[in-house]
Short mmCIF file of C-alpha atoms and ligand atoms in Angstrom, two decimals:
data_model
loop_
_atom_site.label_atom_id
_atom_site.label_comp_id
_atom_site.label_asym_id
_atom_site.label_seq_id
_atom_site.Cartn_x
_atom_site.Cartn_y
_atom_site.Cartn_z
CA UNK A 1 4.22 138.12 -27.18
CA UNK A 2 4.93 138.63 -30.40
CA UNK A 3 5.06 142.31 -32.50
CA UNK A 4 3.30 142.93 -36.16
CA UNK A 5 3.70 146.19 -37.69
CA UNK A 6 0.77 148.26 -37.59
CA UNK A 7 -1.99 147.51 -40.01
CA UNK A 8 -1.53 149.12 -43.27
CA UNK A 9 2.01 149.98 -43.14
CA UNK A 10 4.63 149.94 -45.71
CA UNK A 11 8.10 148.72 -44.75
CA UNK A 12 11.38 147.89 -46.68
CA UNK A 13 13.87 145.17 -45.67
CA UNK A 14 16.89 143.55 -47.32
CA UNK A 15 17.69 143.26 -50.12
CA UNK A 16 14.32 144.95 -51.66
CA UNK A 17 15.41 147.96 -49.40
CA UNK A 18 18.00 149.27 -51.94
CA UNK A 19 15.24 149.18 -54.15
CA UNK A 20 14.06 151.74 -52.06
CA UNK A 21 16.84 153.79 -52.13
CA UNK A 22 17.38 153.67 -55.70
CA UNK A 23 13.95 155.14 -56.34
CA UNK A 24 14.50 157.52 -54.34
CA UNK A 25 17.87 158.08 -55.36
CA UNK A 26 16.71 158.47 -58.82
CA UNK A 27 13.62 161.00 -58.69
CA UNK A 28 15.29 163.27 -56.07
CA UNK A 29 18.22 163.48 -58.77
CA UNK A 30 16.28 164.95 -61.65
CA UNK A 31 15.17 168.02 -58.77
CA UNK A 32 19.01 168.50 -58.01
CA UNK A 33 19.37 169.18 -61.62
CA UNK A 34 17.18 171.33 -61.88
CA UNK A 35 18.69 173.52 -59.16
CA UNK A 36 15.90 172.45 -56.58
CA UNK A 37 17.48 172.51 -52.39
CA UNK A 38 16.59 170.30 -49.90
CA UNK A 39 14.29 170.83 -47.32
CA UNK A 40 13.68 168.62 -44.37
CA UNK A 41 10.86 168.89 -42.12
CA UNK A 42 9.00 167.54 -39.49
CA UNK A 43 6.52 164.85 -39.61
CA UNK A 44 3.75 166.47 -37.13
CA UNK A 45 2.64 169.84 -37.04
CA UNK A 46 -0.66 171.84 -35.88
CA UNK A 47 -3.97 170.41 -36.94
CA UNK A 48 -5.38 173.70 -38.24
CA UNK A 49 -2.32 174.05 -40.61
CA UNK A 50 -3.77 171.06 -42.96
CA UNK A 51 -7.63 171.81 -41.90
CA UNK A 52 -6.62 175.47 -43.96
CA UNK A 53 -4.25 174.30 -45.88
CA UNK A 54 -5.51 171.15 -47.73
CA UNK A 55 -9.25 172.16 -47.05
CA UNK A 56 -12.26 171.31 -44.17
CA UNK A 57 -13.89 169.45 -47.43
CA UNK A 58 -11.83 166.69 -48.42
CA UNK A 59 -11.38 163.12 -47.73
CA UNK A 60 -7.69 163.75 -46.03
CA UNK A 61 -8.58 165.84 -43.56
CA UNK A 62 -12.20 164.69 -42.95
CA UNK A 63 -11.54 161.49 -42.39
CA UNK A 64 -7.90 160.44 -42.90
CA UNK A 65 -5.46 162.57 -40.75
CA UNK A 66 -4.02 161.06 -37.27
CA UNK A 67 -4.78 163.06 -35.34
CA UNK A 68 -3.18 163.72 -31.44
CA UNK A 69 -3.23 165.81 -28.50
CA UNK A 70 0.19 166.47 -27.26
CA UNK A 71 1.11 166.65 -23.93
CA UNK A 72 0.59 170.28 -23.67
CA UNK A 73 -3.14 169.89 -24.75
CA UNK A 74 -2.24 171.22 -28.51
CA UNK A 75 -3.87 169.19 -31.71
CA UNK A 76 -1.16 167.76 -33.52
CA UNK A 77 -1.52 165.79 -36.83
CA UNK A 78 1.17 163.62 -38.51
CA UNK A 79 1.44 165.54 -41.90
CA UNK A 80 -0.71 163.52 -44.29
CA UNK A 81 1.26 165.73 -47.58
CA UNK A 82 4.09 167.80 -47.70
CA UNK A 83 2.78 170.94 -49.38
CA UNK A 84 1.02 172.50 -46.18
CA UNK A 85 4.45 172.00 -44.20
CA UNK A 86 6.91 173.88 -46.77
CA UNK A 87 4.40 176.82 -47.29
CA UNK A 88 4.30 177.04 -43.44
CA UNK A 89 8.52 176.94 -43.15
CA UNK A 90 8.51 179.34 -45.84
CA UNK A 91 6.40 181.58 -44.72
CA UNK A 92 7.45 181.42 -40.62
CA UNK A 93 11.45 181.97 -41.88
CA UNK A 94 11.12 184.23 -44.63
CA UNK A 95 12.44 182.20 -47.73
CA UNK A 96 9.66 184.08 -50.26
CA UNK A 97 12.02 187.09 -49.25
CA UNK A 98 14.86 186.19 -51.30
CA UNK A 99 15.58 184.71 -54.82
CA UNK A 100 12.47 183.69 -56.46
CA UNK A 101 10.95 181.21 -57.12
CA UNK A 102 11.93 179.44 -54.09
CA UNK A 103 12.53 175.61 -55.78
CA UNK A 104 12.76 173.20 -52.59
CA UNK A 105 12.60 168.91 -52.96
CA UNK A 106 11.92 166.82 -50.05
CA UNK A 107 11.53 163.15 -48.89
CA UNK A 108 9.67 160.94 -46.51
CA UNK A 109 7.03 159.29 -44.86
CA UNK A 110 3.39 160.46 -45.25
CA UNK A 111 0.40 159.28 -42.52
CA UNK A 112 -3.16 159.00 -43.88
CA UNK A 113 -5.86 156.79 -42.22
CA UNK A 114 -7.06 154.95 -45.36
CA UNK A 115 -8.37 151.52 -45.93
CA UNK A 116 -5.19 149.29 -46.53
CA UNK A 117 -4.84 147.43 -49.83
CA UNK A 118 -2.30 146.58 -52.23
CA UNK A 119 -0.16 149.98 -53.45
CA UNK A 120 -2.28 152.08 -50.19
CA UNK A 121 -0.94 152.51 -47.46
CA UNK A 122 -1.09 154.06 -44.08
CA UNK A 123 2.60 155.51 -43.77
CA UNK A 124 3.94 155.33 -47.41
CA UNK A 125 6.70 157.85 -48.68
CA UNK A 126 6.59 160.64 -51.47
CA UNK A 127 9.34 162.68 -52.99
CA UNK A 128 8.31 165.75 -53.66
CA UNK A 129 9.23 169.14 -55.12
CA UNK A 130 8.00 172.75 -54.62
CA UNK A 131 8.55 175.94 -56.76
CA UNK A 132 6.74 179.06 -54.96
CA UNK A 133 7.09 182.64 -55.86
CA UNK A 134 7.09 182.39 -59.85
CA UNK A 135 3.63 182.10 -61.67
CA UNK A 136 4.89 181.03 -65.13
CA UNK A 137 4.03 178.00 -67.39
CA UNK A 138 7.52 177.48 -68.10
CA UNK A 139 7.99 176.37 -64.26
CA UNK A 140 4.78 174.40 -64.33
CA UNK A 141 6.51 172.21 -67.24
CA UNK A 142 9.81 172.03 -65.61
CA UNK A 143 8.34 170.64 -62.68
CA UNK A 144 6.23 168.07 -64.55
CA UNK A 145 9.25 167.44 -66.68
CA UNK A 146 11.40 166.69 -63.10
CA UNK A 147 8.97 164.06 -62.30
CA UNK A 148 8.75 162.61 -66.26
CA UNK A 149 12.86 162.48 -66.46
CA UNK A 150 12.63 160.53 -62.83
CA UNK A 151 10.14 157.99 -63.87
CA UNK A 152 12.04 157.62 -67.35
CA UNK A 153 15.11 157.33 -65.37
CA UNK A 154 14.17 153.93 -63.80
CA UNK A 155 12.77 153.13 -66.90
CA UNK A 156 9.56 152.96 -66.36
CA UNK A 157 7.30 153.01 -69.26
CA UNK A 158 3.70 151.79 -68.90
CA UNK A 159 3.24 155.09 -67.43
CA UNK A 160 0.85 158.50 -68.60
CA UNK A 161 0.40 161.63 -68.04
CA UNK A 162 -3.10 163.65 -67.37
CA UNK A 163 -3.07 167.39 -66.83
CA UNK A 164 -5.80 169.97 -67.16
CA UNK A 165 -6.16 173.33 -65.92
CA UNK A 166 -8.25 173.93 -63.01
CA UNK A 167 -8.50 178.06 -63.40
CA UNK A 168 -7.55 181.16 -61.53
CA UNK A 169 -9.86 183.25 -59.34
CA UNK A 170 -12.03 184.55 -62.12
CA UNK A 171 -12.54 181.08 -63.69
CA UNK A 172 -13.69 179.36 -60.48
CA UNK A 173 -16.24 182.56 -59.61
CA UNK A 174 -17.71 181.81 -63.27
CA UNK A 175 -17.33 178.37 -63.08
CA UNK A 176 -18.87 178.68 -59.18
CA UNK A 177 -22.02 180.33 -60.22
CA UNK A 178 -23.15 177.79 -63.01
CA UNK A 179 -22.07 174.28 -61.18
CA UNK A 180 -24.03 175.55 -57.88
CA UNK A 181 -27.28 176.13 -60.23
CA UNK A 182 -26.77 172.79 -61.78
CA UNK A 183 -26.18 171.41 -57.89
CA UNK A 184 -29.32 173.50 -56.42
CA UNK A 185 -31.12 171.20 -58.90
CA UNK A 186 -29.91 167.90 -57.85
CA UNK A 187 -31.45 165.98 -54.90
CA UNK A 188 -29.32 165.94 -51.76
CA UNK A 189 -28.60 164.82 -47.80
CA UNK A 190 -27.73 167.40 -46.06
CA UNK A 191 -24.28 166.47 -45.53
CA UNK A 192 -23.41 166.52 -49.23
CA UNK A 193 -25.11 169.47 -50.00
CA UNK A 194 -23.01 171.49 -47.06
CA UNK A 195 -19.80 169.91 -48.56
CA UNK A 196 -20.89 171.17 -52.02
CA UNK A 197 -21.59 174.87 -50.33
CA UNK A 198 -17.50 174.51 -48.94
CA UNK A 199 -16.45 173.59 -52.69
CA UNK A 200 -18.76 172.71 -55.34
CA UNK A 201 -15.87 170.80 -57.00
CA UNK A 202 -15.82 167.94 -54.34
CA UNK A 203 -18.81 166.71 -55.89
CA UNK A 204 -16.55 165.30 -58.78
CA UNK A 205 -14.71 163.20 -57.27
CA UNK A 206 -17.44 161.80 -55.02
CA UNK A 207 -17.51 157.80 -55.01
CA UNK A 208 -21.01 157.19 -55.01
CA UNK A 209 -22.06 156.02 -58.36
CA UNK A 210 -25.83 157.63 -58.57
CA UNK A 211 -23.85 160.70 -57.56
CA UNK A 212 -21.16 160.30 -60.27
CA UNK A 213 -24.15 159.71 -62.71
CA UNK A 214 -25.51 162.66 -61.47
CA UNK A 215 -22.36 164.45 -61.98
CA UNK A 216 -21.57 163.56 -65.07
CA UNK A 217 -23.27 166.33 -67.10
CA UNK A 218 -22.41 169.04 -64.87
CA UNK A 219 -20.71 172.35 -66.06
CA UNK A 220 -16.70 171.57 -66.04
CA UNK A 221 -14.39 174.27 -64.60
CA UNK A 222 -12.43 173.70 -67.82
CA UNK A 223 -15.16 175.14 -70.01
CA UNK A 224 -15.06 178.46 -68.14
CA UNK A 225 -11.28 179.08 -67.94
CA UNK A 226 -10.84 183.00 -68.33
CA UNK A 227 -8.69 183.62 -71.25
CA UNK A 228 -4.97 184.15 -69.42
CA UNK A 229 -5.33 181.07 -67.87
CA UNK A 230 -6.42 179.24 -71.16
CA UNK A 231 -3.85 180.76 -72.65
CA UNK A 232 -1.24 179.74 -70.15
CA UNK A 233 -2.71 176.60 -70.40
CA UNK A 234 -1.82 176.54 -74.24
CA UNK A 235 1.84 177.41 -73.39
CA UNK A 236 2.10 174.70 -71.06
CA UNK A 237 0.99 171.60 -73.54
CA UNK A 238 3.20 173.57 -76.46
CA UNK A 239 6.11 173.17 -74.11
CA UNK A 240 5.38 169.51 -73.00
CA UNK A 241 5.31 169.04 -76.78
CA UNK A 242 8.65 170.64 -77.31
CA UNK A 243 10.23 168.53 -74.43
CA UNK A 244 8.46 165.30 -76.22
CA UNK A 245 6.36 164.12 -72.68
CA UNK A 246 3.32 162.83 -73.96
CA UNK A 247 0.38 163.63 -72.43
CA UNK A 248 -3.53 163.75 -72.71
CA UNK A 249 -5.78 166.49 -71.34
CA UNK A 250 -8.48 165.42 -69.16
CA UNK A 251 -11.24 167.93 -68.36
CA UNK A 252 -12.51 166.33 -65.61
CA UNK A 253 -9.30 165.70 -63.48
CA UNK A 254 -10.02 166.41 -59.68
CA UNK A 255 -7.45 166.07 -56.95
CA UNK A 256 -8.31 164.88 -53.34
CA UNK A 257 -6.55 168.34 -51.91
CA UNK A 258 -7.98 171.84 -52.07
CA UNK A 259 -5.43 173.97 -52.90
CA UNK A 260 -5.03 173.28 -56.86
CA UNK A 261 -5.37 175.99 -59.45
CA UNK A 262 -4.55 176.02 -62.71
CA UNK A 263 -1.79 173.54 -64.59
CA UNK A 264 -2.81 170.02 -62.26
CA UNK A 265 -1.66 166.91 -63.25
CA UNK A 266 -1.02 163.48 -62.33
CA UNK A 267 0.64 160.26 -63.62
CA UNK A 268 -0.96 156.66 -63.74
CA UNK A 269 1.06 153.20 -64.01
CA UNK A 270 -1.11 150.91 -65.80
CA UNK A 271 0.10 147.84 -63.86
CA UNK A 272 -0.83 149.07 -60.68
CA UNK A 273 -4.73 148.59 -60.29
CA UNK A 274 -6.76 150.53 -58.88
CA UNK A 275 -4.01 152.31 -57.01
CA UNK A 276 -2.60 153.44 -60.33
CA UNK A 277 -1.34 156.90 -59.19
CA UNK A 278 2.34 157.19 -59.06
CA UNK A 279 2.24 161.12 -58.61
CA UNK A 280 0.35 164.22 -58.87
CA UNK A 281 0.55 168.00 -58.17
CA UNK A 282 -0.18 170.89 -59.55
CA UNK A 283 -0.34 174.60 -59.20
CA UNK A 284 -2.05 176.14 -55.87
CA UNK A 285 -1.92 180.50 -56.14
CA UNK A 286 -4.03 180.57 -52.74
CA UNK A 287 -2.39 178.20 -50.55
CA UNK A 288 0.56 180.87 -49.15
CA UNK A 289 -2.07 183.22 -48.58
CA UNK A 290 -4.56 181.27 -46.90
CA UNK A 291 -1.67 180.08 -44.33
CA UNK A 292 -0.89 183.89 -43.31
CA UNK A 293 1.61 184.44 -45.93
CA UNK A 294 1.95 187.36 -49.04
CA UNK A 295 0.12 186.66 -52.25
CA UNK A 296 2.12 184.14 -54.09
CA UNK A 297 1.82 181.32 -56.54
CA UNK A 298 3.57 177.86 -56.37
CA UNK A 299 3.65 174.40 -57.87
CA UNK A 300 4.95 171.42 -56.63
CA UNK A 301 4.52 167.60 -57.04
CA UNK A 302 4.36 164.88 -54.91
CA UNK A 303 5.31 161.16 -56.34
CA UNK A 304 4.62 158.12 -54.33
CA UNK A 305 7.76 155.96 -53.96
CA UNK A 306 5.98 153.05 -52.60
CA UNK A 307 4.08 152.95 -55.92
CA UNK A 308 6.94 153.98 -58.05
CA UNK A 309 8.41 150.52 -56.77
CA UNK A 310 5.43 148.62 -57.24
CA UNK A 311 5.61 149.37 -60.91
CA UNK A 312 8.99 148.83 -61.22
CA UNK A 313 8.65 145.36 -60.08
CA UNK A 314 5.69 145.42 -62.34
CA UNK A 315 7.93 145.82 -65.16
CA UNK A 316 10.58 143.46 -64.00
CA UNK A 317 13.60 146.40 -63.75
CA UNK A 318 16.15 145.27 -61.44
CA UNK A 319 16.56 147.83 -58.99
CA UNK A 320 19.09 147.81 -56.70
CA UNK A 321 20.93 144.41 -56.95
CA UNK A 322 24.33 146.15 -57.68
CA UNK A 323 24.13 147.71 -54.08
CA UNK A 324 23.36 145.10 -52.20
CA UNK A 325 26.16 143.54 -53.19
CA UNK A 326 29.28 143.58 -51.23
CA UNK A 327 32.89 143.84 -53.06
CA UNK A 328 35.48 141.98 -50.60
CA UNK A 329 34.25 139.28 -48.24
CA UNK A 330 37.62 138.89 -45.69
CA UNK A 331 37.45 135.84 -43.78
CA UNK A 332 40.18 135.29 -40.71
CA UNK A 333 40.84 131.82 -39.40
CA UNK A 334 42.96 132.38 -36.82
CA UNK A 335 43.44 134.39 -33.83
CA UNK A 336 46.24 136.73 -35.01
CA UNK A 337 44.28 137.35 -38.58
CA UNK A 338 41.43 138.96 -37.27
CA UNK A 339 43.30 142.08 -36.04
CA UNK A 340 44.89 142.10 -39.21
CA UNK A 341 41.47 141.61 -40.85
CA UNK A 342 39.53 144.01 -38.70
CA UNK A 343 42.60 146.96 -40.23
CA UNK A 344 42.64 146.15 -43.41
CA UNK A 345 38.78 146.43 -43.65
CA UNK A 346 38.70 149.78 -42.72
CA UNK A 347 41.31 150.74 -44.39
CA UNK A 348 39.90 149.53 -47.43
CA UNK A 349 36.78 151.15 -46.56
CA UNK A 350 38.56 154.18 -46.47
CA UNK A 351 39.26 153.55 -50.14
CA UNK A 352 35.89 153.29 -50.92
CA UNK A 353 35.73 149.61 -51.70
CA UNK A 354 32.47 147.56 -49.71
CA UNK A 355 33.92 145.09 -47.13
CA UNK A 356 32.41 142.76 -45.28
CA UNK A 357 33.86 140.64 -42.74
CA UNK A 358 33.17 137.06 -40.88
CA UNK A 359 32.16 137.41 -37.71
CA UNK A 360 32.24 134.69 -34.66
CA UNK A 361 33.43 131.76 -34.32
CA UNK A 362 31.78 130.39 -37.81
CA UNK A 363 34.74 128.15 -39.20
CA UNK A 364 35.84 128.47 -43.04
CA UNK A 365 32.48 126.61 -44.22
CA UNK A 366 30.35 128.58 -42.44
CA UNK A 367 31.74 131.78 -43.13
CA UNK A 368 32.10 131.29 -47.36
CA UNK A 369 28.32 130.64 -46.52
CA UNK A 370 28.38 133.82 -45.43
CA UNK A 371 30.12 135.30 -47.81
CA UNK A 372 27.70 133.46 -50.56
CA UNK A 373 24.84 134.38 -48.82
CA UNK A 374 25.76 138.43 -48.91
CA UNK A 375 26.62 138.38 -52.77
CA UNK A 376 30.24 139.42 -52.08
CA UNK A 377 31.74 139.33 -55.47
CA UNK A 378 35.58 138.54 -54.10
CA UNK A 379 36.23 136.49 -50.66
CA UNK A 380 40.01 136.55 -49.10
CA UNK A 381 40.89 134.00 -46.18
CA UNK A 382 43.44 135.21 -44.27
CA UNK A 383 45.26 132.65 -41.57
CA UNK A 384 48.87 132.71 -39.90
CA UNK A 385 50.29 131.88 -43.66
CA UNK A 386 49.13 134.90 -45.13
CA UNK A 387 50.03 136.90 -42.49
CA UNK A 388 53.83 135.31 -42.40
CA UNK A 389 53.74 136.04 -46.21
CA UNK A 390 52.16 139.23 -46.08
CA UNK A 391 49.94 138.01 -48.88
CA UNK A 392 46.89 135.96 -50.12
CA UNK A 393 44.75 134.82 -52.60
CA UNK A 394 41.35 136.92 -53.05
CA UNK A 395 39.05 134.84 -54.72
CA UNK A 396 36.13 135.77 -57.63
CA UNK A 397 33.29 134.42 -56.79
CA UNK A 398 31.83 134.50 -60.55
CA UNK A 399 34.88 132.94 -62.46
CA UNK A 400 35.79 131.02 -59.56
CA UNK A 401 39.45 132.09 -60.27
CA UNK A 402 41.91 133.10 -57.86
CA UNK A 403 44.49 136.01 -57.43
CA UNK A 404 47.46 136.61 -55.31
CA UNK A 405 47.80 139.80 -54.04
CA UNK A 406 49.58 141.55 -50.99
CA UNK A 407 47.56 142.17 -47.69
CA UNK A 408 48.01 145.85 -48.64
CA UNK A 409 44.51 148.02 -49.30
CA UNK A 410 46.04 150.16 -52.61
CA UNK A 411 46.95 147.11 -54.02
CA UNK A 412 43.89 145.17 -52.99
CA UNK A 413 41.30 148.04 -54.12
CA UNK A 414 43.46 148.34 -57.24
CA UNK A 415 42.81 144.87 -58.34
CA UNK A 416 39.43 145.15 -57.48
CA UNK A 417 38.38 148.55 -59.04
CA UNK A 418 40.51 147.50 -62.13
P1 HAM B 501 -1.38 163.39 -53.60
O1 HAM B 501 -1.92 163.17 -54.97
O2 HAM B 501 -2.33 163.32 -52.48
O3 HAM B 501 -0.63 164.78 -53.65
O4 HAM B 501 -0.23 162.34 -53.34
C1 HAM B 501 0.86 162.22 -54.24
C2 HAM B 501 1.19 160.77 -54.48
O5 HAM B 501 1.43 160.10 -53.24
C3 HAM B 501 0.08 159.95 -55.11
O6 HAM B 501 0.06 160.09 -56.50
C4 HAM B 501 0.47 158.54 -54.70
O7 HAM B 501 1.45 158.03 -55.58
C5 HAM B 501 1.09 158.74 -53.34
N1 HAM B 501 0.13 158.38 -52.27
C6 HAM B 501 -0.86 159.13 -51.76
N2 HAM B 501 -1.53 158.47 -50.80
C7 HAM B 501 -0.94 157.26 -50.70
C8 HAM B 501 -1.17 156.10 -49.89
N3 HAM B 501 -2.13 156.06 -48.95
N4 HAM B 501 -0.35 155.02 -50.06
C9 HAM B 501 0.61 155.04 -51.00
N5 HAM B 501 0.88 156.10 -51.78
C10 HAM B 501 0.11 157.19 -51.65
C11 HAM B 501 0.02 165.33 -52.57
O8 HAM B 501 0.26 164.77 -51.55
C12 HAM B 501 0.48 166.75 -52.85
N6 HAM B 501 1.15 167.28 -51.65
C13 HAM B 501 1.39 166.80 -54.05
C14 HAM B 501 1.80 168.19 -54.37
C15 HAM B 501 2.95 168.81 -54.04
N7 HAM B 501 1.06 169.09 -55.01
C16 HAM B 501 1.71 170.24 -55.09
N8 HAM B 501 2.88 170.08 -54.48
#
């Protein structure tokens, strides 16, 4: 018998694996500069934490989470976002008690039960960041300005950015009122209209098309914003402006979790399809609250590396070809080398250089096939001569040109760093 992956997966191997890395690499970066920590949490956690958390009405939990029963009878779900899980660790050990805002970046796989397709997956990976304690527009741009600098950083640039606000308290009672009136008058199944009675909102982003039609001159949350949040609204888009991110305003922005209020935004790739979101996130002022926590605000992000690489490749950067390479191929023909081999590869490894070595009984051919084969930029045979001599010749690949040096790791890493 013969193993597949599971359906729907998404899965890395060599070389496009340091790809990978180097996305990663790259976003989490622009959160260490920012002062951001790392937290690192588990992948399954109690059921009701993402029922509360990111809300009975939406897709994720409805109809996307795996969900278990551990061996103790307990409902376990594989975390389908990262947002839920920090607010719970904060909350259970106390982290909102200290220095605020509490800025925390993560990484790592994801679990929602979608329909496969190209750029959707069923495990993918996000990097994400979280700022909780501090409701201030300032933080809401440095966080969307983490996220910009990472993108930029790979050089991506067939990329936008949508934000819109969607409200405090006040705006979404106002806001409440008039969208249920204009929803009492639409006809519904029963199903929808109980969804609508959880949160009205849902209704946006519904995919039904004589629903969307229906939708589409309904009373928008951003037309009732109270005037603190407009005007922290204003503050935010005069500070994206300062830090030159472009970015358009889209009224009718909804995200698929429950917990947003206020600055929400997301970036598209335009190479992607209809997959096109490469990260999203936004503010959520209930969310600590509503998981048994004190009253505080937080905003976070969440980008989708799996994407992120997708458009990447889309725009034909390179990513990780430097790292995949390795810097000293040694190849021993005889017995006696291969002692001296196996030393002076760690030692050399010890000085930071990449080494590589032949392995088995492969002869010379075979093993500069080898070498070839794992990009290794210098190769050095080493027989009974160079050991007798204490030397050999390490050969560049590239040029083709060779150099004697002395078996001796300074001397060898010095040649090769230089
Ligand atoms: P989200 O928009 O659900 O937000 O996911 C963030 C990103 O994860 C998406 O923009 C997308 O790039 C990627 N993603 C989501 N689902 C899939 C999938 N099935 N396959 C591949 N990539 C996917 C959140 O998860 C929030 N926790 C973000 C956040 C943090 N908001 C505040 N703090």
């Amino acid at each position: 018998m013969r193993f597949q992956a599971p359906k729907g997966v998404s899965e890395y191997l060599p070389p496009r694996s340091w790809g990978f890395e180097q996305v990663k690499a790259h976003l989490l970066r622009q959160a260490r500069l920012a002062g951001y920590q790392p937290i690192e949490l588990p992948v399954f956690e109690d059921t009701e934490l993402f029922a509360r958390g990111v809300g009975e009405t939406t897709d994720v939990v409805t109809k996307e989470m795996y969900t278990f029963t551990d061996r103790g009878g307990r409902s376990i779900t594989l975390r389908p976002e990262g947002t839920a899980g920090v607010m719970r660790a904060v909350i259970e050990y106390g982290l909102d008690r200290g220095q605020l805002p509490v800025k925390l970046f993560y990484t790592g796989p994801f679990f929602r039960a979608e329909r496969p397709q190209a750029g959707r997956y069923r495990q993918f990976y996000q990097a994400g960041v979280e700022a909780i304690g501090v409701d201030d527009p300032a933080l809401d741009v440095e966080v969307i300005a983490i996220a910009f600098a990472g993108f930029r950083s790979l050089g991506l640039k067939r990329f936008t950015l949508n934000i819109t606000s969607l409200g405090d308290v006040e705006s979404r009672a106002k806001h409440r009122v008039e969208l249920m009136k204009f929803i009492n008058g639409l006809s519904l199944d029963d199903e929808t209209r109980a969804r609508a009675e959880k949160n009205p909102l849902r209704l946006f982003d519904d995919k039904r098309e004589k629903l969307r039609d229906a939708m589409s001159d309904a009373p928008l949350l951003f037309d009732y914003l109270t005037d603190t949040a407009r005007q922290n609204f204003d503050e935010v888009q005069s500070l994206l402006t300062e830090l030159s991110i472009p970015f358009e305003v889209d009224k009718r922005m909804v995200r698929g979790l429950d917990y947003y209020t206020g600055t929400t935004f997301e970036f598209s790739h335009h190479d992607l399809g209809a997959q096109s979101g490469i990260g999203g996130g936004g503010r959520y002022d209930g969310l600590m609250a509503e998981l048994g926590g004190q009253s505080l605000s937080g905003i976070g992000f969440g980008l989708g590396i799996d994407r992120v690489m997708l458009a990447c490749e889309a725009e034909g950067i390179s990513l990780g070809v430097d790292e995949s390479a390795v810097d000293i191929f040694l190849i021993p023909i005889t017995e006696a080398s291969r002692a001296v081999s196996v030393s002076l590869a760690s030692s050399l490894r010890n000085l930071g250089i990449v080494v590589d070595l032949s392995y088995g009984d492969r002869g010379l051919k075979g093993a500069m096939k080898s070498a070839d084969k794992r990009g290794a930029r210098h190769v050095l045979v080493i027989g009974d001569d160079e050991i007798k001599e204490a030397a050999g010749n390490i050969k560049d690949m590239k040029s083709g040109e060779s150099r004697r040096v002395r078996l001796d790791a300074l001397e060898i890493s010095k040649l090769l760093q230089g």
